[in-house]
C-alpha cells in the first residue's frame, strides 16, 4: 500500500512510518520541510494528491510546548496546524482522479468532558464545551466530509507514551532524580496509550477494509489509571520514589489556566469500538508499557 502521512516526521509519525515500512508499505510524508520521501503542503495544494492508497494526518503544533505562551496567536497556530492541514488533505482526496481507499485522522480524547466518574466510549457525546473539545469537533468535521470517496477513520488518542518524545520525555528527568509526583490532586483520570499501540491501531485501520468511524486510542486499562497511579508506576519502573506532588497553581503558572486543564483534569475513556474491531493491544497495562519505555 502507498501511504501519504501528513506530519509523519513527528513523534507518532516516526513510529507509524517504521511499522508501515516493516509491513511492506511505502510511506511519503507531507511536511513543512523538504527532504527524502517528502512533499510539501504547498506542493499538495498546487498539484493535488500524489497517487496513493491511503492517507493519514498527524500534523499539529505541540500543544504542551512549555516554551510557547498560551495566547491568541499560539491558539490560532494550534488550531490551524490541525484543521487546515486536515482540510487540505480532505480536499486533495475529494479531487483525486484515483482516490485513496482509506483516510485516517488522529485527534484527541479532549473531545470528552473531564470527569472522575463518567466513562466514555466512542458513542458518548462531547465536542462542544471548551477550547479543546471544540478543536476536536472542527478537526474531525474537516476530515469526515460527506461523500468523501475514501473510507474515513478517526482515532481519538490519549496521552501517547513512548521513548524519545511526547509527554514522558518532559517528565523523565524529575522522576529520575526522585523529584517526580502527581500533578495537582492526582485523582484526575490519565488516559494513555503506548506509541506502538497507537501506530498499531492506525495500521489496523488502514488495512481493515471495512473499518470506519471513530476508534478510541487508549489502552484497555486506561479508564482505571489516575494521574497519581501513573506517577507511582513511573517512579516504580525507574526504582525511584514519587513523593512530591506538583501543585495545581504551579502547573497553571507554567502552562496557563486553559491549557493546564489537559494536565489537571482527565477522562476515563474506554476503547470499545477499537477492541470490537479486532485490534489486539501489545501493551494493555501501564506497568508493562512503562517498563518497555524506561528500560
Ligand atoms: P508532534 O508534536 O511530533 O508533531 C507532528 C508533526 O506536525 C511535526 O513533525 C510537524 O511536521 C507537524 N507540525 C508541527 N507544528 C506544525 C505547524 N505549526 N503547522 C503544520 N505542521 C506542524 O506530534 P505527535 O506525533 O506527538 O502527535 C501527532 C498527532 O496526534 C498530533 O496531531 C497530535 O495533536 C495528536 N495527539 C498526540 C498526542 C500525544 O500525546 N503525542 C495525544 C493526542 C493526540 P513537519 O515539521 O514535518 O511539518
Short mmCIF file of C-alpha atoms and ligand atoms in Angstrom, two decimals:
data_model
loop_
_atom_site.label_atom_id
_atom_site.label_comp_id
_atom_site.label_asym_id
_atom_site.label_seq_id
_atom_site.Cartn_x
_atom_site.Cartn_y
_atom_site.Cartn_z
CA UNK A 1 0.00 0.00 0.00
CA UNK A 2 1.27 3.54 -0.75
CA UNK A 3 0.54 5.71 2.32
CA UNK A 4 0.75 9.52 2.48
CA UNK A 5 1.27 10.78 6.06
CA UNK A 6 0.80 14.46 6.99
CA UNK A 7 3.04 15.29 9.98
CA UNK A 8 4.73 11.91 9.55
CA UNK A 9 8.09 13.38 10.68
CA UNK A 10 6.87 13.73 14.30
CA UNK A 11 6.83 11.52 17.38
CA UNK A 12 3.87 9.32 16.35
CA UNK A 13 4.72 9.61 12.65
CA UNK A 14 8.17 8.10 13.09
CA UNK A 15 6.73 5.05 14.90
CA UNK A 16 3.97 4.69 12.30
CA UNK A 17 6.40 5.00 9.39
CA UNK A 18 8.65 2.32 10.87
CA UNK A 19 5.70 -0.03 11.40
CA UNK A 20 4.23 0.56 7.92
CA UNK A 21 7.60 0.04 6.20
CA UNK A 22 8.18 -3.14 8.23
CA UNK A 23 4.87 -4.41 6.84
CA UNK A 24 5.95 -3.71 3.27
CA UNK A 25 4.06 -0.45 2.71
CA UNK A 26 5.55 2.64 1.01
CA UNK A 27 5.42 5.87 3.01
CA UNK A 28 5.62 9.51 1.83
CA UNK A 29 5.40 12.40 4.33
CA UNK A 30 3.72 15.76 3.88
CA UNK A 31 5.90 18.27 5.72
CA UNK A 32 6.74 21.95 6.05
CA UNK A 33 10.31 20.99 5.18
CA UNK A 34 11.67 19.28 2.08
CA UNK A 35 13.60 16.02 2.17
CA UNK A 36 13.73 12.42 1.01
CA UNK A 37 10.32 10.75 0.61
CA UNK A 38 8.56 14.05 1.41
CA UNK A 39 6.30 16.52 -0.34
CA UNK A 40 5.38 19.98 0.98
CA UNK A 41 1.90 21.21 1.87
CA UNK A 42 2.21 23.84 -0.92
CA UNK A 43 3.01 21.11 -3.45
CA UNK A 44 -0.01 19.14 -2.26
CA UNK A 45 -2.32 22.17 -2.63
CA UNK A 46 -0.84 23.06 -6.03
CA UNK A 47 -0.53 19.67 -7.68
CA UNK A 48 -3.15 17.60 -5.87
CA UNK A 49 -2.80 14.22 -4.21
CA UNK A 50 0.06 12.01 -5.42
CA UNK A 51 -1.04 8.51 -6.37
CA UNK A 52 -1.61 6.66 -3.09
CA UNK A 53 -3.86 4.03 -1.50
CA UNK A 54 -4.27 5.65 1.92
CA UNK A 55 -3.82 8.98 3.71
CA UNK A 56 -3.13 9.70 7.41
CA UNK A 57 -2.92 13.09 9.13
CA UNK A 58 -0.73 13.54 12.23
CA UNK A 59 0.21 17.21 11.75
CA UNK A 60 -0.21 19.57 14.68
CA UNK A 61 1.72 22.19 16.62
CA UNK A 62 2.74 20.71 20.02
CA UNK A 63 0.04 21.98 22.43
CA UNK A 64 2.13 21.32 25.55
CA UNK A 65 5.22 23.17 24.33
CA UNK A 66 6.26 24.82 27.64
CA UNK A 67 8.33 27.39 25.71
CA UNK A 68 5.26 28.81 23.95
CA UNK A 69 2.98 31.15 25.90
CA UNK A 70 -0.73 30.28 25.72
CA UNK A 71 -2.01 33.37 23.89
CA UNK A 72 -4.31 34.06 20.90
CA UNK A 73 -1.54 33.69 18.32
CA UNK A 74 -0.45 30.29 19.72
CA UNK A 75 -4.09 29.09 19.97
CA UNK A 76 -4.62 30.01 16.29
CA UNK A 77 -1.49 28.04 15.36
CA UNK A 78 -2.64 25.03 17.42
CA UNK A 79 -5.99 25.08 15.59
CA UNK A 80 -4.83 25.87 12.05
CA UNK A 81 -1.93 23.35 12.09
CA UNK A 82 -4.58 20.66 12.66
CA UNK A 83 -7.75 21.87 10.94
CA UNK A 84 -6.16 23.50 7.86
CA UNK A 85 -3.81 20.56 7.16
CA UNK A 86 -6.79 18.19 7.53
CA UNK A 87 -8.89 20.34 5.13
CA UNK A 88 -6.02 20.40 2.63
CA UNK A 89 -5.77 16.60 2.68
CA UNK A 90 -9.58 16.10 2.56
CA UNK A 91 -9.83 18.46 -0.42
CA UNK A 92 -6.97 16.68 -2.23
CA UNK A 93 -8.69 13.31 -1.58
CA UNK A 94 -12.03 14.62 -2.90
CA UNK A 95 -10.36 15.98 -6.03
CA UNK A 96 -8.17 12.96 -6.79
CA UNK A 97 -8.72 11.16 -10.10
CA UNK A 98 -7.87 7.87 -8.41
CA UNK A 99 -8.84 8.48 -4.77
CA UNK A 100 -7.25 6.51 -1.93
CA UNK A 101 -9.32 3.81 -0.23
CA UNK A 102 -8.62 4.86 3.37
CA UNK A 103 -8.28 8.19 5.23
CA UNK A 104 -7.24 8.16 8.90
CA UNK A 105 -7.07 11.15 11.23
CA UNK A 106 -5.66 11.15 14.79
CA UNK A 107 -7.39 13.59 17.17
CA UNK A 108 -7.68 13.50 20.97
CA UNK A 109 -9.77 12.36 23.93
CA UNK A 110 -10.16 16.05 24.84
CA UNK A 111 -13.43 15.56 22.89
CA UNK A 112 -14.95 14.07 26.09
CA UNK A 113 -15.76 16.24 29.15
CA UNK A 114 -13.26 15.72 32.01
CA UNK A 115 -14.79 13.78 34.92
CA UNK A 116 -13.52 11.49 37.66
CA UNK A 117 -16.60 9.25 37.41
CA UNK A 118 -18.06 9.20 33.87
CA UNK A 119 -16.75 6.55 31.42
CA UNK A 120 -16.75 7.37 27.73
CA UNK A 121 -16.94 5.11 24.69
CA UNK A 122 -16.79 6.27 21.07
CA UNK A 123 -20.59 6.71 21.16
CA UNK A 124 -20.54 9.16 24.10
CA UNK A 125 -21.39 12.81 23.47
CA UNK A 126 -18.80 15.60 23.67
CA UNK A 127 -17.05 18.09 21.48
CA UNK A 128 -18.78 21.32 22.49
CA UNK A 129 -17.79 22.52 25.98
CA UNK A 130 -14.28 24.06 25.94
CA UNK A 131 -11.39 25.06 23.64
CA UNK A 132 -10.01 21.52 23.23
CA UNK A 133 -13.35 19.78 22.73
CA UNK A 134 -14.37 22.32 20.09
CA UNK A 135 -10.97 21.96 18.44
CA UNK A 136 -11.51 18.19 18.13
CA UNK A 137 -15.01 18.75 16.68
CA UNK A 138 -13.82 21.10 13.94
CA UNK A 139 -10.73 18.91 13.26
CA UNK A 140 -12.89 15.79 12.78
CA UNK A 141 -15.51 17.70 10.77
CA UNK A 142 -12.72 18.83 8.41
CA UNK A 143 -11.88 15.17 7.71
CA UNK A 144 -15.21 13.41 7.68
CA UNK A 145 -16.75 15.26 4.75
CA UNK A 146 -19.96 13.71 3.41
CA UNK A 147 -19.48 11.99 0.07
CA UNK A 148 -15.73 11.52 0.57
CA UNK A 149 -14.53 8.78 -1.79
CA UNK A 150 -12.28 7.30 0.95
CA UNK A 151 -13.26 5.22 3.99
CA UNK A 152 -12.80 7.54 7.00
CA UNK A 153 -11.46 6.56 10.44
CA UNK A 154 -10.80 8.93 13.34
CA UNK A 155 -8.58 7.73 16.21
CA UNK A 156 -9.16 9.77 19.41
CA UNK A 157 -5.86 9.34 21.20
CA UNK A 158 -4.97 9.61 24.87
CA UNK A 159 -1.52 10.76 26.08
CA UNK A 160 0.99 8.88 23.90
CA UNK A 161 3.72 7.15 25.93
CA UNK A 162 6.92 6.16 24.15
CA UNK A 163 10.68 6.60 24.07
CA UNK A 164 12.29 9.74 22.74
CA UNK A 165 9.37 12.13 22.65
CA UNK A 166 5.89 13.07 23.78
CA UNK A 167 4.78 13.89 27.31
CA UNK A 168 7.03 11.35 29.04
CA UNK A 169 10.24 12.89 27.69
CA UNK A 170 9.49 16.05 29.71
CA UNK A 171 8.64 14.07 32.86
CA UNK A 172 11.56 11.66 32.90
CA UNK A 173 14.30 13.84 34.33
CA UNK A 174 12.44 14.95 37.51
CA UNK A 175 11.30 11.36 38.06
CA UNK A 176 14.84 10.01 37.53
CA UNK A 177 16.03 12.49 40.18
CA UNK A 178 13.32 11.28 42.58
CA UNK A 179 11.58 14.66 42.27
CA UNK A 180 8.53 13.45 40.35
CA UNK A 181 4.99 13.16 41.63
CA UNK A 182 1.31 13.51 40.74
CA UNK A 183 0.02 16.72 39.18
CA UNK A 184 -2.50 18.60 41.35
CA UNK A 185 -4.70 16.22 43.36
CA UNK A 186 -3.52 13.23 41.33
CA UNK A 187 -7.11 11.93 41.33
CA UNK A 188 -7.83 13.01 37.75
CA UNK A 189 -8.03 10.18 35.19
CA UNK A 190 -4.95 9.71 33.00
CA UNK A 191 -5.99 8.42 29.55
CA UNK A 192 -2.89 6.88 27.95
CA UNK A 193 -1.69 4.63 25.13
CA UNK A 194 1.71 3.12 24.26
CA UNK A 195 3.06 4.56 21.00
CA UNK A 196 3.36 1.09 19.43
CA UNK A 197 -0.37 0.56 20.03
CA UNK A 198 -1.32 3.93 18.54
CA UNK A 199 0.77 3.13 15.45
CA UNK A 200 -0.76 -0.38 15.52
CA UNK A 201 -4.34 0.96 15.60
CA UNK A 202 -3.65 3.34 12.69
CA UNK A 203 -2.14 0.46 10.69
CA UNK A 204 -5.10 -1.79 11.62
CA UNK A 205 -7.48 0.97 10.42
CA UNK A 206 -5.59 1.27 7.12
CA UNK A 207 -5.51 -2.49 6.50
CA UNK A 208 -9.08 -3.39 7.63
CA UNK A 209 -11.13 -2.79 4.50
CA UNK A 210 -14.48 -2.41 6.27
CA UNK A 211 -13.50 -0.32 9.27
CA UNK A 212 -14.81 3.23 9.53
CA UNK A 213 -15.91 5.80 12.12
CA UNK A 214 -14.36 6.65 15.49
CA UNK A 215 -11.92 4.47 17.48
CA UNK A 216 -10.72 5.47 20.94
CA UNK A 217 -6.92 5.28 21.06
CA UNK A 218 -6.38 4.40 24.72
CA UNK A 219 -5.18 1.23 26.47
CA UNK A 220 -7.88 -1.11 27.86
CA UNK A 221 -6.70 -0.42 31.44
CA UNK A 222 -6.64 3.33 30.85
CA UNK A 223 -10.07 4.00 32.50
CA UNK A 224 -8.69 2.81 35.84
CA UNK A 225 -5.47 4.89 35.64
CA UNK A 226 -5.34 8.15 37.58
CA UNK A 227 -2.56 10.72 37.37
CA UNK A 228 -1.45 9.56 40.84
CA UNK A 229 -1.31 5.89 39.74
CA UNK A 230 0.69 6.94 36.68
CA UNK A 231 3.21 8.84 38.88
CA UNK A 232 3.60 5.82 41.18
CA UNK A 233 4.02 3.35 38.30
CA UNK A 234 6.56 5.57 36.51
CA UNK A 235 8.56 6.01 39.72
CA UNK A 236 8.41 2.24 40.36
CA UNK A 237 9.61 1.49 36.81
CA UNK A 238 12.58 3.82 37.47
CA UNK A 239 13.20 2.49 41.00
CA UNK A 240 12.64 5.97 42.48
CA UNK A 241 10.12 7.45 44.96
CA UNK A 242 7.23 9.64 43.70
CA UNK A 243 6.53 11.70 46.77
CA UNK A 244 6.44 15.28 45.58
CA UNK A 245 3.10 16.38 44.15
CA UNK A 246 3.27 19.32 41.75
CA UNK A 247 0.69 21.85 43.00
CA UNK A 248 -2.09 22.86 40.59
CA UNK A 249 -1.10 26.54 40.79
CA UNK A 250 2.41 25.73 39.54
CA UNK A 251 1.02 23.78 36.55
CA UNK A 252 -1.27 26.76 35.76
CA UNK A 253 1.65 29.19 36.10
CA UNK A 254 3.75 27.27 33.54
CA UNK A 255 1.06 26.32 31.02
CA UNK A 256 -1.73 28.91 31.53
CA UNK A 257 -5.12 28.05 33.05
CA UNK A 258 -6.85 26.92 29.82
CA UNK A 259 -4.03 24.59 28.76
CA UNK A 260 -3.42 23.31 32.31
CA UNK A 261 -6.87 21.64 32.10
CA UNK A 262 -5.20 18.97 29.94
CA UNK A 263 -2.93 18.04 32.86
CA UNK A 264 -5.08 18.76 35.91
CA UNK A 265 -8.25 17.10 34.60
CA UNK A 266 -8.81 13.95 32.60
CA UNK A 267 -11.28 11.50 31.10
CA UNK A 268 -11.96 7.80 31.69
CA UNK A 269 -12.04 6.56 28.11
CA UNK A 270 -12.87 3.00 27.00
CA UNK A 271 -11.57 1.65 23.64
CA UNK A 272 -14.88 -0.16 22.95
CA UNK A 273 -15.02 0.03 19.15
CA UNK A 274 -11.25 -0.44 18.92
CA UNK A 275 -11.48 -3.80 20.73
CA UNK A 276 -14.66 -4.79 18.87
CA UNK A 277 -12.88 -4.08 15.58
CA UNK A 278 -10.41 -6.86 16.41
CA UNK A 279 -7.39 -4.82 17.46
CA UNK A 280 -5.16 -6.68 20.00
CA UNK A 281 -3.21 -4.34 22.28
CA UNK A 282 0.52 -5.00 22.72
CA UNK A 283 0.55 -3.01 25.99
CA UNK A 284 -2.86 -3.22 27.72
CA UNK A 285 -1.39 -2.47 31.18
CA UNK A 286 0.54 0.56 32.40
CA UNK A 287 3.33 -1.24 34.28
CA UNK A 288 4.29 -3.28 31.18
CA UNK A 289 4.12 -0.18 28.97
CA UNK A 290 6.35 1.86 31.31
CA UNK A 291 8.86 -0.96 31.77
CA UNK A 292 9.21 -1.12 27.98
CA UNK A 293 9.75 2.64 27.75
CA UNK A 294 12.19 3.31 30.60
CA UNK A 295 14.15 0.03 30.49
P1 LIG B 1 4.42 16.17 17.01
O1 LIG B 1 4.47 17.30 18.02
O2 LIG B 1 5.57 15.25 16.96
O3 LIG B 1 4.15 16.87 15.59
C1 LIG B 1 3.79 16.15 14.45
C2 LIG B 1 4.18 16.91 13.20
O4 LIG B 1 3.31 18.02 13.00
C3 LIG B 1 5.57 17.53 13.22
O5 LIG B 1 6.55 16.57 12.94
C4 LIG B 1 5.47 18.62 12.16
O6 LIG B 1 5.85 18.12 10.89
C5 LIG B 1 3.96 18.95 12.15
N1 LIG B 1 3.74 20.31 12.70
C6 LIG B 1 4.15 20.80 13.90
N2 LIG B 1 3.79 22.09 14.04
C7 LIG B 1 3.14 22.41 12.89
C8 LIG B 1 2.55 23.62 12.40
N3 LIG B 1 2.56 24.73 13.15
N4 LIG B 1 1.97 23.59 11.17
C9 LIG B 1 1.98 22.45 10.41
N5 LIG B 1 2.54 21.30 10.80
C10 LIG B 1 3.11 21.29 12.02
O7 LIG B 1 3.04 15.38 17.23
P2 LIG B 1 2.80 13.87 17.70
O8 LIG B 1 3.47 12.97 16.75
O9 LIG B 1 3.06 13.76 19.16
O10 LIG B 1 1.20 13.76 17.52
C11 LIG B 1 0.62 13.50 16.25
C12 LIG B 1 -0.84 13.95 16.25
O11 LIG B 1 -1.52 13.26 17.29
C13 LIG B 1 -0.99 15.46 16.54
O12 LIG B 1 -1.99 15.99 15.73
C14 LIG B 1 -1.42 15.49 18.00
O13 LIG B 1 -2.28 16.58 18.28
C15 LIG B 1 -2.19 14.17 18.13
N6 LIG B 1 -2.15 13.68 19.51
C16 LIG B 1 -0.92 13.46 20.10
C17 LIG B 1 -0.87 13.06 21.43
C18 LIG B 1 0.44 12.84 22.12
O14 LIG B 1 0.43 12.54 23.36
N7 LIG B 1 1.58 12.93 21.44
C19 LIG B 1 -2.13 12.84 22.21
C20 LIG B 1 -3.34 13.04 21.47
C21 LIG B 1 -3.34 13.46 20.16
P3 LIG B 1 6.85 18.94 9.89
O15 LIG B 1 7.85 19.65 10.76
O16 LIG B 1 7.45 17.85 9.06
O17 LIG B 1 5.99 19.87 9.12
#
